[in-house]
């Protein structure tokens, strides 16, 4: 049985390592230029090389996004950058622009090319065209339903990838001018201001007194804001449809988001591999996905045209039930102490939860808390402060600490 690759976002080197440790088969990242996530941490060439070394040592692939819609001025520096990526040994580049595809073929012919979702591949004729251009994978548009995906699979042999989790764009796979028009930040060059998620009021100038009903919460109305995608329940159908890679959105999300979502989909794919006929979504997986910062979930267009409740206004723009408090860097089994790098304040007496690589969780009350000199402290209030923390059981490096909001001071 061919189980799809689990492809995770890597906004920076730390997130890349977390994605690998928590079960990704591949990661995708962007350099400091030519990438559609300008406000992610992104990677220098040295960091790309370090990421490739870390990932390849663990059997994980690395894909680099070069998926802007290039302007003439971009073409001067691109050839050098592409050659550098080829020399580093990345496993593929992700492109959307035919000109960039041509440059890859001319300057770095050893680099496999994945076609970005930005290219809006929505039918099998387009997929066949790109296959004939020599791309080694097509990332399908997010607007496709299951039957459309199946038809494309029947018509082409090139590997196919789809998004299965994360933020959805209200426009066709990111092709939007709203941000550029309103703020000067071009979504098609990686600098989207997410203007679709701002507050709006709908008024028809020539029909005074006539109003369209809109849902809203205490902060305003979000008439363009899509819910987040979650296709966890459709893994059997995705495998049956011949999808080769399942992609998680989130290069600007936190390490906590990346690790948690990757861990859940890893467990789900492994459960399906072990017993396809009895696959079902576990409640604990859904609970885990509810612990990261997210909008309400939807299946998008996958099961057919979305109903208004799935794609229209949402009851609240973000749900943040947990606070990410720290990352375990080291663990001393002789003393039962973890060296933790703080990410949000936590203190003695609070109840924290630990997420371990592999997906297991446990909770404990903070009792023993010490600074790096082993002097007792009451709290860890400083960003990235390193503290020693007594734990009731052994943990692995990269285990994450989080706190339910009800425990927050």
GROMACS .gro file of C-alpha atoms in nm:
model
  409
    1UNK     CA    1   0.000   0.000   0.000
    2UNK     CA    2   0.131   0.344  -0.095
    3UNK     CA    3   0.075   0.577   0.200
    4UNK     CA    4   0.099   0.945   0.105
    5UNK     CA    5   0.395   1.151   0.215
    6UNK     CA    6   0.324   1.380   0.512
    7UNK     CA    7   0.455   1.724   0.415
    8UNK     CA    8   0.501   1.985   0.688
    9UNK     CA    9   0.567   2.361   0.689
   10UNK     CA   10   0.901   2.496   0.811
   11UNK     CA   11   0.898   2.870   0.871
   12UNK     CA   12   1.247   2.861   1.021
   13UNK     CA   13   1.515   2.611   1.118
   14UNK     CA   14   1.365   2.535   1.458
   15UNK     CA   15   1.025   2.458   1.306
   16UNK     CA   16   1.193   2.236   1.047
   17UNK     CA   17   1.355   2.031   1.323
   18UNK     CA   18   1.028   2.009   1.517
   19UNK     CA   19   0.841   1.890   1.206
   20UNK     CA   20   1.101   1.620   1.147
   21UNK     CA   21   1.105   1.505   1.510
   22UNK     CA   22   0.724   1.487   1.526
   23UNK     CA   23   0.690   1.270   1.218
   24UNK     CA   24   0.700   1.458   0.886
   25UNK     CA   25   0.822   1.270   0.578
   26UNK     CA   26   0.914   1.597   0.408
   27UNK     CA   27   0.922   1.969   0.484
   28UNK     CA   28   0.884   2.277   0.268
   29UNK     CA   29   1.052   2.609   0.337
   30UNK     CA   30   1.131   2.944   0.181
   31UNK     CA   31   1.451   3.138   0.141
   32UNK     CA   32   1.489   3.506   0.212
   33UNK     CA   33   1.357   3.589  -0.134
   34UNK     CA   34   1.138   3.444  -0.412
   35UNK     CA   35   0.904   3.281  -0.159
   36UNK     CA   36   0.533   3.338  -0.094
   37UNK     CA   37   0.568   3.381   0.284
   38UNK     CA   38   0.772   3.697   0.322
   39UNK     CA   39   0.680   3.733   0.689
   40UNK     CA   40   0.779   3.383   0.792
   41UNK     CA   41   1.123   3.350   0.951
   42UNK     CA   42   1.257   3.201   0.628
   43UNK     CA   43   1.605   3.065   0.566
   44UNK     CA   44   1.945   3.192   0.468
   45UNK     CA   45   2.139   2.965   0.235
   46UNK     CA   46   2.343   2.849   0.534
   47UNK     CA   47   2.023   2.763   0.721
   48UNK     CA   48   1.885   2.577   0.419
   49UNK     CA   49   2.204   2.371   0.410
   50UNK     CA   50   2.176   2.301   0.783
   51UNK     CA   51   1.811   2.205   0.744
   52UNK     CA   52   1.888   1.971   0.456
   53UNK     CA   53   2.164   1.806   0.658
   54UNK     CA   54   1.935   1.760   0.960
   55UNK     CA   55   1.644   1.629   0.753
   56UNK     CA   56   1.839   1.400   0.522
   57UNK     CA   57   2.016   1.239   0.819
   58UNK     CA   58   1.668   1.129   0.931
   59UNK     CA   59   1.534   1.027   0.591
   60UNK     CA   60   1.323   1.341   0.543
   61UNK     CA   61   1.308   1.542   0.220
   62UNK     CA   62   1.332   1.920   0.185
   63UNK     CA   63   1.148   2.127  -0.076
   64UNK     CA   64   1.215   2.499  -0.128
   65UNK     CA   65   0.948   2.742  -0.241
   66UNK     CA   66   1.041   2.965  -0.535
   67UNK     CA   67   0.678   3.034  -0.613
   68UNK     CA   68   0.642   3.410  -0.651
   69UNK     CA   69   0.497   3.545  -0.972
   70UNK     CA   70   0.829   3.683  -1.089
   71UNK     CA   71   0.882   4.032  -1.229
   72UNK     CA   72   1.159   4.116  -1.474
   73UNK     CA   73   1.386   4.237  -1.196
   74UNK     CA   74   1.366   3.896  -1.022
   75UNK     CA   75   1.517   3.716  -1.319
   76UNK     CA   76   1.864   3.863  -1.263
   77UNK     CA   77   1.931   3.695  -0.928
   78UNK     CA   78   1.725   3.381  -0.968
   79UNK     CA   79   1.976   3.173  -1.170
   80UNK     CA   80   2.246   3.208  -0.904
   81UNK     CA   81   1.998   3.118  -0.629
   82UNK     CA   82   1.873   2.812  -0.815
   83UNK     CA   83   2.227   2.686  -0.870
   84UNK     CA   84   2.298   2.731  -0.500
   85UNK     CA   85   1.991   2.528  -0.408
   86UNK     CA   86   2.099   2.253  -0.646
   87UNK     CA   87   2.446   2.247  -0.490
   88UNK     CA   88   2.301   2.229  -0.138
   89UNK     CA   89   2.105   1.920  -0.242
   90UNK     CA   90   1.743   2.021  -0.182
   91UNK     CA   91   1.500   1.758  -0.305
   92UNK     CA   92   1.284   1.990  -0.518
   93UNK     CA   93   1.184   2.349  -0.577
   94UNK     CA   94   0.821   2.461  -0.580
   95UNK     CA   95   0.740   2.705  -0.861
   96UNK     CA   96   0.427   2.866  -1.006
   97UNK     CA   97   0.567   3.086  -1.286
   98UNK     CA   98   0.646   2.935  -1.630
   99UNK     CA   99   0.945   3.169  -1.656
  100UNK     CA  100   1.086   3.040  -1.329
  101UNK     CA  101   1.031   2.683  -1.448
  102UNK     CA  102   1.228   2.765  -1.762
  103UNK     CA  103   1.511   2.915  -1.554
  104UNK     CA  104   1.530   2.601  -1.341
  105UNK     CA  105   1.563   2.388  -1.652
  106UNK     CA  106   1.833   2.615  -1.794
  107UNK     CA  107   2.043   2.681  -1.485
  108UNK     CA  108   1.980   2.392  -1.243
  109UNK     CA  109   1.861   2.099  -1.453
  110UNK     CA  110   1.922   1.855  -1.169
  111UNK     CA  111   1.653   2.015  -0.952
  112UNK     CA  112   1.312   1.841  -0.956
  113UNK     CA  113   1.025   2.088  -0.990
  114UNK     CA  114   0.696   2.079  -0.804
  115UNK     CA  115   0.418   2.296  -0.945
  116UNK     CA  116   0.276   2.527  -0.678
  117UNK     CA  117  -0.092   2.547  -0.591
  118UNK     CA  118  -0.054   2.910  -0.705
  119UNK     CA  119  -0.059   2.779  -1.062
  120UNK     CA  120  -0.428   2.694  -1.006
  121UNK     CA  121  -0.438   2.347  -1.158
  122UNK     CA  122  -0.811   2.272  -1.155
  123UNK     CA  123  -0.857   2.025  -1.442
  124UNK     CA  124  -0.689   1.723  -1.598
  125UNK     CA  125  -0.600   1.901  -1.923
  126UNK     CA  126  -0.398   2.156  -1.728
  127UNK     CA  127  -0.240   1.878  -1.523
  128UNK     CA  128  -0.144   1.693  -1.841
  129UNK     CA  129   0.006   2.012  -1.984
  130UNK     CA  130   0.229   2.057  -1.679
  131UNK     CA  131   0.322   1.691  -1.686
  132UNK     CA  132   0.439   1.738  -2.044
  133UNK     CA  133   0.650   2.033  -1.928
  134UNK     CA  134   0.843   1.794  -1.708
  135UNK     CA  135   0.726   1.887  -1.359
  136UNK     CA  136   0.778   1.603  -1.114
  137UNK     CA  137   0.474   1.685  -0.896
  138UNK     CA  138   0.158   1.896  -0.920
  139UNK     CA  139   0.014   2.062  -0.610
  140UNK     CA  140  -0.353   2.084  -0.697
  141UNK     CA  141  -0.571   2.390  -0.640
  142UNK     CA  142  -0.755   2.387  -0.307
  143UNK     CA  143  -1.087   2.449  -0.481
  144UNK     CA  144  -1.118   2.090  -0.607
  145UNK     CA  145  -1.360   1.826  -0.483
  146UNK     CA  146  -1.283   1.457  -0.441
  147UNK     CA  147  -1.440   1.349  -0.773
  148UNK     CA  148  -1.244   1.617  -0.961
  149UNK     CA  149  -0.922   1.496  -0.797
  150UNK     CA  150  -1.002   1.137  -0.893
  151UNK     CA  151  -1.055   1.237  -1.256
  152UNK     CA  152  -0.722   1.421  -1.267
  153UNK     CA  153  -0.552   1.114  -1.116
  154UNK     CA  154  -0.700   0.893  -1.390
  155UNK     CA  155  -0.568   1.122  -1.663
  156UNK     CA  156  -0.209   1.182  -1.551
  157UNK     CA  157   0.079   0.982  -1.408
  158UNK     CA  158   0.266   1.266  -1.239
  159UNK     CA  159   0.252   1.258  -0.856
  160UNK     CA  160  -0.019   1.474  -0.701
  161UNK     CA  161  -0.019   1.675  -0.378
  162UNK     CA  162  -0.304   1.847  -0.197
  163UNK     CA  163  -0.344   2.063   0.112
  164UNK     CA  164  -0.518   1.878   0.394
  165UNK     CA  165  -0.489   2.116   0.688
  166UNK     CA  166  -0.454   2.484   0.771
  167UNK     CA  167  -0.559   2.830   0.663
  168UNK     CA  168  -0.770   2.868   0.350
  169UNK     CA  169  -0.753   3.165   0.116
  170UNK     CA  170  -1.080   3.325   0.012
  171UNK     CA  171  -0.940   3.369  -0.340
  172UNK     CA  172  -0.836   3.110  -0.594
  173UNK     CA  173  -0.537   2.944  -0.426
  174UNK     CA  174  -0.391   3.276  -0.320
  175UNK     CA  175  -0.438   3.481  -0.636
  176UNK     CA  176  -0.567   3.793  -0.467
  177UNK     CA  177  -0.519   4.166  -0.522
  178UNK     CA  178  -0.708   4.285  -0.213
  179UNK     CA  179  -0.399   4.313   0.008
  180UNK     CA  180  -0.197   4.489  -0.261
  181UNK     CA  181  -0.477   4.734  -0.337
  182UNK     CA  182  -0.548   4.823   0.026
  183UNK     CA  183  -0.202   4.813   0.181
  184UNK     CA  184   0.056   4.791  -0.096
  185UNK     CA  185   0.154   4.445   0.030
  186UNK     CA  186   0.138   4.203  -0.264
  187UNK     CA  187  -0.003   3.859  -0.182
  188UNK     CA  188   0.141   3.724  -0.504
  189UNK     CA  189   0.489   3.814  -0.386
  190UNK     CA  190   0.455   3.663  -0.040
  191UNK     CA  191   0.349   3.968   0.162
  192UNK     CA  192  -0.027   3.924   0.214
  193UNK     CA  193  -0.180   4.145   0.486
  194UNK     CA  194  -0.479   3.906   0.512
  195UNK     CA  195  -0.718   4.188   0.437
  196UNK     CA  196  -0.994   3.930   0.388
  197UNK     CA  197  -0.990   3.873   0.764
  198UNK     CA  198  -1.050   4.236   0.860
  199UNK     CA  199  -1.381   4.379   0.978
  200UNK     CA  200  -1.625   4.490   0.708
  201UNK     CA  201  -1.977   4.623   0.674
  202UNK     CA  202  -2.188   4.557   0.363
  203UNK     CA  203  -2.382   4.856   0.225
  204UNK     CA  204  -2.572   4.890  -0.104
  205UNK     CA  205  -2.558   5.258  -0.195
  206UNK     CA  206  -2.890   5.286  -0.383
  207UNK     CA  207  -3.099   5.070  -0.148
  208UNK     CA  208  -3.116   5.256   0.185
  209UNK     CA  209  -3.266   5.049   0.462
  210UNK     CA  210  -3.197   4.716   0.288
  211UNK     CA  211  -2.935   4.510   0.467
  212UNK     CA  212  -2.778   4.170   0.412
  213UNK     CA  213  -2.780   3.964   0.732
  214UNK     CA  214  -2.428   3.892   0.855
  215UNK     CA  215  -2.301   3.682   1.142
  216UNK     CA  216  -2.066   3.855   1.381
  217UNK     CA  217  -1.902   3.826   1.719
  218UNK     CA  218  -1.813   4.090   1.976
  219UNK     CA  219  -1.510   4.200   1.770
  220UNK     CA  220  -1.682   4.255   1.440
  221UNK     CA  221  -1.797   4.086   1.121
  222UNK     CA  222  -1.571   3.880   0.896
  223UNK     CA  223  -1.758   3.840   0.569
  224UNK     CA  224  -1.460   3.708   0.372
  225UNK     CA  225  -1.277   3.503   0.634
  226UNK     CA  226  -1.266   3.132   0.563
  227UNK     CA  227  -1.250   2.868   0.830
  228UNK     CA  228  -0.943   2.645   0.847
  229UNK     CA  229  -0.917   2.327   0.643
  230UNK     CA  230  -0.911   1.984   0.811
  231UNK     CA  231  -0.933   1.665   0.604
  232UNK     CA  232  -0.835   1.418   0.877
  233UNK     CA  233  -1.151   1.211   0.831
  234UNK     CA  234  -1.087   1.172   0.458
  235UNK     CA  235  -0.753   0.994   0.470
  236UNK     CA  236  -0.899   0.667   0.328
  237UNK     CA  237  -1.049   0.854   0.033
  238UNK     CA  238  -0.725   1.045  -0.025
  239UNK     CA  239  -0.525   0.722  -0.036
  240UNK     CA  240  -0.781   0.558  -0.263
  241UNK     CA  241  -0.774   0.860  -0.495
  242UNK     CA  242  -0.400   0.817  -0.545
  243UNK     CA  243  -0.277   1.133  -0.373
  244UNK     CA  244   0.098   1.113  -0.318
  245UNK     CA  245   0.154   1.394  -0.066
  246UNK     CA  246  -0.060   1.548   0.208
  247UNK     CA  247   0.039   1.904   0.281
  248UNK     CA  248  -0.006   2.104   0.601
  249UNK     CA  249  -0.024   2.483   0.572
  250UNK     CA  250   0.151   2.700   0.830
  251UNK     CA  251   0.497   2.845   0.764
  252UNK     CA  252   0.408   3.150   0.975
  253UNK     CA  253   0.257   2.941   1.255
  254UNK     CA  254   0.431   2.851   1.582
  255UNK     CA  255   0.647   2.550   1.656
  256UNK     CA  256   0.361   2.431   1.878
  257UNK     CA  257   0.122   2.439   1.583
  258UNK     CA  258   0.363   2.256   1.353
  259UNK     CA  259   0.451   1.984   1.603
  260UNK     CA  260   0.092   1.922   1.714
  261UNK     CA  261  -0.064   1.904   1.368
  262UNK     CA  262   0.219   1.693   1.224
  263UNK     CA  263   0.192   1.456   1.520
  264UNK     CA  264  -0.182   1.406   1.468
  265UNK     CA  265  -0.158   1.339   1.094
  266UNK     CA  266   0.139   1.108   1.152
  267UNK     CA  267  -0.066   0.902   1.395
  268UNK     CA  268  -0.361   0.898   1.156
  269UNK     CA  269  -0.156   0.782   0.858
  270UNK     CA  270   0.016   0.515   1.066
  271UNK     CA  271  -0.321   0.393   1.196
  272UNK     CA  272  -0.454   0.369   0.841
  273UNK     CA  273  -0.143   0.183   0.726
  274UNK     CA  274  -0.178  -0.068   1.010
  275UNK     CA  275  -0.547  -0.145   0.951
  276UNK     CA  276  -0.712   0.035   0.656
  277UNK     CA  277  -1.046  -0.135   0.696
  278UNK     CA  278  -1.094  -0.016   1.053
  279UNK     CA  279  -0.961   0.337   1.018
  280UNK     CA  280  -1.156   0.596   1.214
  281UNK     CA  281  -1.075   0.939   1.349
  282UNK     CA  282  -0.986   0.916   1.717
  283UNK     CA  283  -1.134   1.170   1.955
  284UNK     CA  284  -0.789   1.240   2.098
  285UNK     CA  285  -0.669   1.349   1.752
  286UNK     CA  286  -0.951   1.602   1.724
  287UNK     CA  287  -0.880   1.720   2.077
  288UNK     CA  288  -0.516   1.776   1.985
  289UNK     CA  289  -0.606   1.975   1.674
  290UNK     CA  290  -0.828   2.188   1.896
  291UNK     CA  291  -0.534   2.281   2.119
  292UNK     CA  292  -0.349   2.487   1.857
  293UNK     CA  293  -0.444   2.839   1.756
  294UNK     CA  294  -0.698   2.794   1.476
  295UNK     CA  295  -1.023   2.907   1.322
  296UNK     CA  296  -1.319   2.670   1.325
  297UNK     CA  297  -1.252   2.377   1.091
  298UNK     CA  298  -1.411   2.300   0.757
  299UNK     CA  299  -1.363   2.040   0.483
  300UNK     CA  300  -1.364   2.319   0.226
  301UNK     CA  301  -1.455   2.209  -0.126
  302UNK     CA  302  -1.336   1.849  -0.083
  303UNK     CA  303  -1.676   1.688  -0.025
  304UNK     CA  304  -1.859   1.923  -0.263
  305UNK     CA  305  -1.953   2.292  -0.271
  306UNK     CA  306  -1.914   2.427   0.082
  307UNK     CA  307  -2.220   2.537   0.271
  308UNK     CA  308  -2.238   2.887   0.410
  309UNK     CA  309  -2.158   2.767   0.763
  310UNK     CA  310  -1.831   2.622   0.641
  311UNK     CA  311  -1.705   2.899   0.418
  312UNK     CA  312  -1.892   3.211   0.518
  313UNK     CA  313  -1.868   3.425   0.827
  314UNK     CA  314  -1.730   3.256   1.137
  315UNK     CA  315  -1.843   3.285   1.495
  316UNK     CA  316  -1.498   3.389   1.616
  317UNK     CA  317  -1.188   3.454   1.412
  318UNK     CA  318  -0.944   3.252   1.625
  319UNK     CA  319  -0.965   2.988   1.896
  320UNK     CA  320  -0.667   2.977   2.134
  321UNK     CA  321  -0.753   2.734   2.415
  322UNK     CA  322  -0.391   2.661   2.508
  323UNK     CA  323  -0.080   2.872   2.563
  324UNK     CA  324   0.250   2.732   2.439
  325UNK     CA  325   0.495   2.772   2.730
  326UNK     CA  326   0.821   2.600   2.642
  327UNK     CA  327   1.040   2.349   2.459
  328UNK     CA  328   1.242   2.077   2.629
  329UNK     CA  329   1.603   2.104   2.517
  330UNK     CA  330   1.761   1.838   2.740
  331UNK     CA  331   1.653   1.585   3.002
  332UNK     CA  332   1.859   1.452   3.292
  333UNK     CA  333   1.710   1.116   3.399
  334UNK     CA  334   1.928   1.093   3.709
  335UNK     CA  335   1.773   1.409   3.856
  336UNK     CA  336   1.439   1.403   3.677
  337UNK     CA  337   1.504   1.754   3.545
  338UNK     CA  338   1.430   1.898   3.203
  339UNK     CA  339   1.612   2.199   3.062
  340UNK     CA  340   1.327   2.406   2.918
  341UNK     CA  341   1.343   2.707   2.688
  342UNK     CA  342   1.052   2.933   2.782
  343UNK     CA  343   0.811   3.065   2.516
  344UNK     CA  344   0.541   3.216   2.739
  345UNK     CA  345   0.540   3.282   3.111
  346UNK     CA  346   0.469   2.991   3.344
  347UNK     CA  347   0.503   2.955   3.721
  348UNK     CA  348   0.502   2.722   4.019
  349UNK     CA  349   0.161   2.582   4.101
  350UNK     CA  350   0.036   2.588   3.742
  351UNK     CA  351  -0.080   2.275   3.565
  352UNK     CA  352   0.107   2.217   3.239
  353UNK     CA  353   0.064   1.955   2.971
  354UNK     CA  354   0.352   1.787   2.788
  355UNK     CA  355   0.332   1.677   2.424
  356UNK     CA  356   0.599   1.419   2.347
  357UNK     CA  357   0.731   1.323   2.003
  358UNK     CA  358   0.507   1.036   1.901
  359UNK     CA  359   0.192   1.211   2.020
  360UNK     CA  360   0.160   1.101   2.382
  361UNK     CA  361   0.060   1.366   2.638
  362UNK     CA  362   0.057   1.394   3.017
  363UNK     CA  363  -0.015   1.669   3.270
  364UNK     CA  364   0.162   1.771   3.589
  365UNK     CA  365   0.176   2.053   3.843
  366UNK     CA  366   0.485   2.271   3.838
  367UNK     CA  367   0.669   2.227   4.168
  368UNK     CA  368   1.045   2.223   4.120
  369UNK     CA  369   1.152   2.522   3.908
  370UNK     CA  370   1.513   2.648   3.896
  371UNK     CA  371   1.725   2.892   3.704
  372UNK     CA  372   2.039   2.782   3.516
  373UNK     CA  373   2.240   2.811   3.838
  374UNK     CA  374   1.993   2.570   4.006
  375UNK     CA  375   1.858   2.842   4.233
  376UNK     CA  376   1.483   2.804   4.298
  377UNK     CA  377   1.257   3.050   4.115
  378UNK     CA  378   0.883   3.110   4.129
  379UNK     CA  379   0.828   3.169   3.757
  380UNK     CA  380   0.987   3.182   3.413
  381UNK     CA  381   0.878   3.528   3.291
  382UNK     CA  382   1.148   3.616   3.037
  383UNK     CA  383   1.130   3.531   2.663
  384UNK     CA  384   1.341   3.223   2.580
  385UNK     CA  385   1.461   3.205   2.940
  386UNK     CA  386   1.621   2.868   3.017
  387UNK     CA  387   1.507   2.698   3.336
  388UNK     CA  388   1.526   2.353   3.491
  389UNK     CA  389   1.191   2.191   3.558
  390UNK     CA  390   1.114   1.883   3.769
  391UNK     CA  391   0.902   1.635   3.576
  392UNK     CA  392   0.720   1.325   3.704
  393UNK     CA  393   0.841   1.105   3.417
  394UNK     CA  394   1.115   1.104   3.150
  395UNK     CA  395   1.075   1.313   2.835
  396UNK     CA  396   1.259   1.350   2.508
  397UNK     CA  397   1.419   1.664   2.368
  398UNK     CA  398   1.168   1.863   2.159
  399UNK     CA  399   0.882   1.775   2.392
  400UNK     CA  400   0.654   2.079   2.420
  401UNK     CA  401   0.490   2.237   2.724
  402UNK     CA  402   0.153   2.409   2.713
  403UNK     CA  403  -0.111   2.538   2.952
  404UNK     CA  404  -0.488   2.547   2.931
  405UNK     CA  405  -0.604   2.906   2.937
  406UNK     CA  406  -0.806   2.846   3.252
  407UNK     CA  407  -0.479   2.794   3.437
  408UNK     CA  408  -0.331   3.123   3.315
  409UNK     CA  409  -0.268   3.392   3.579
   0.00000   0.00000   0.00000
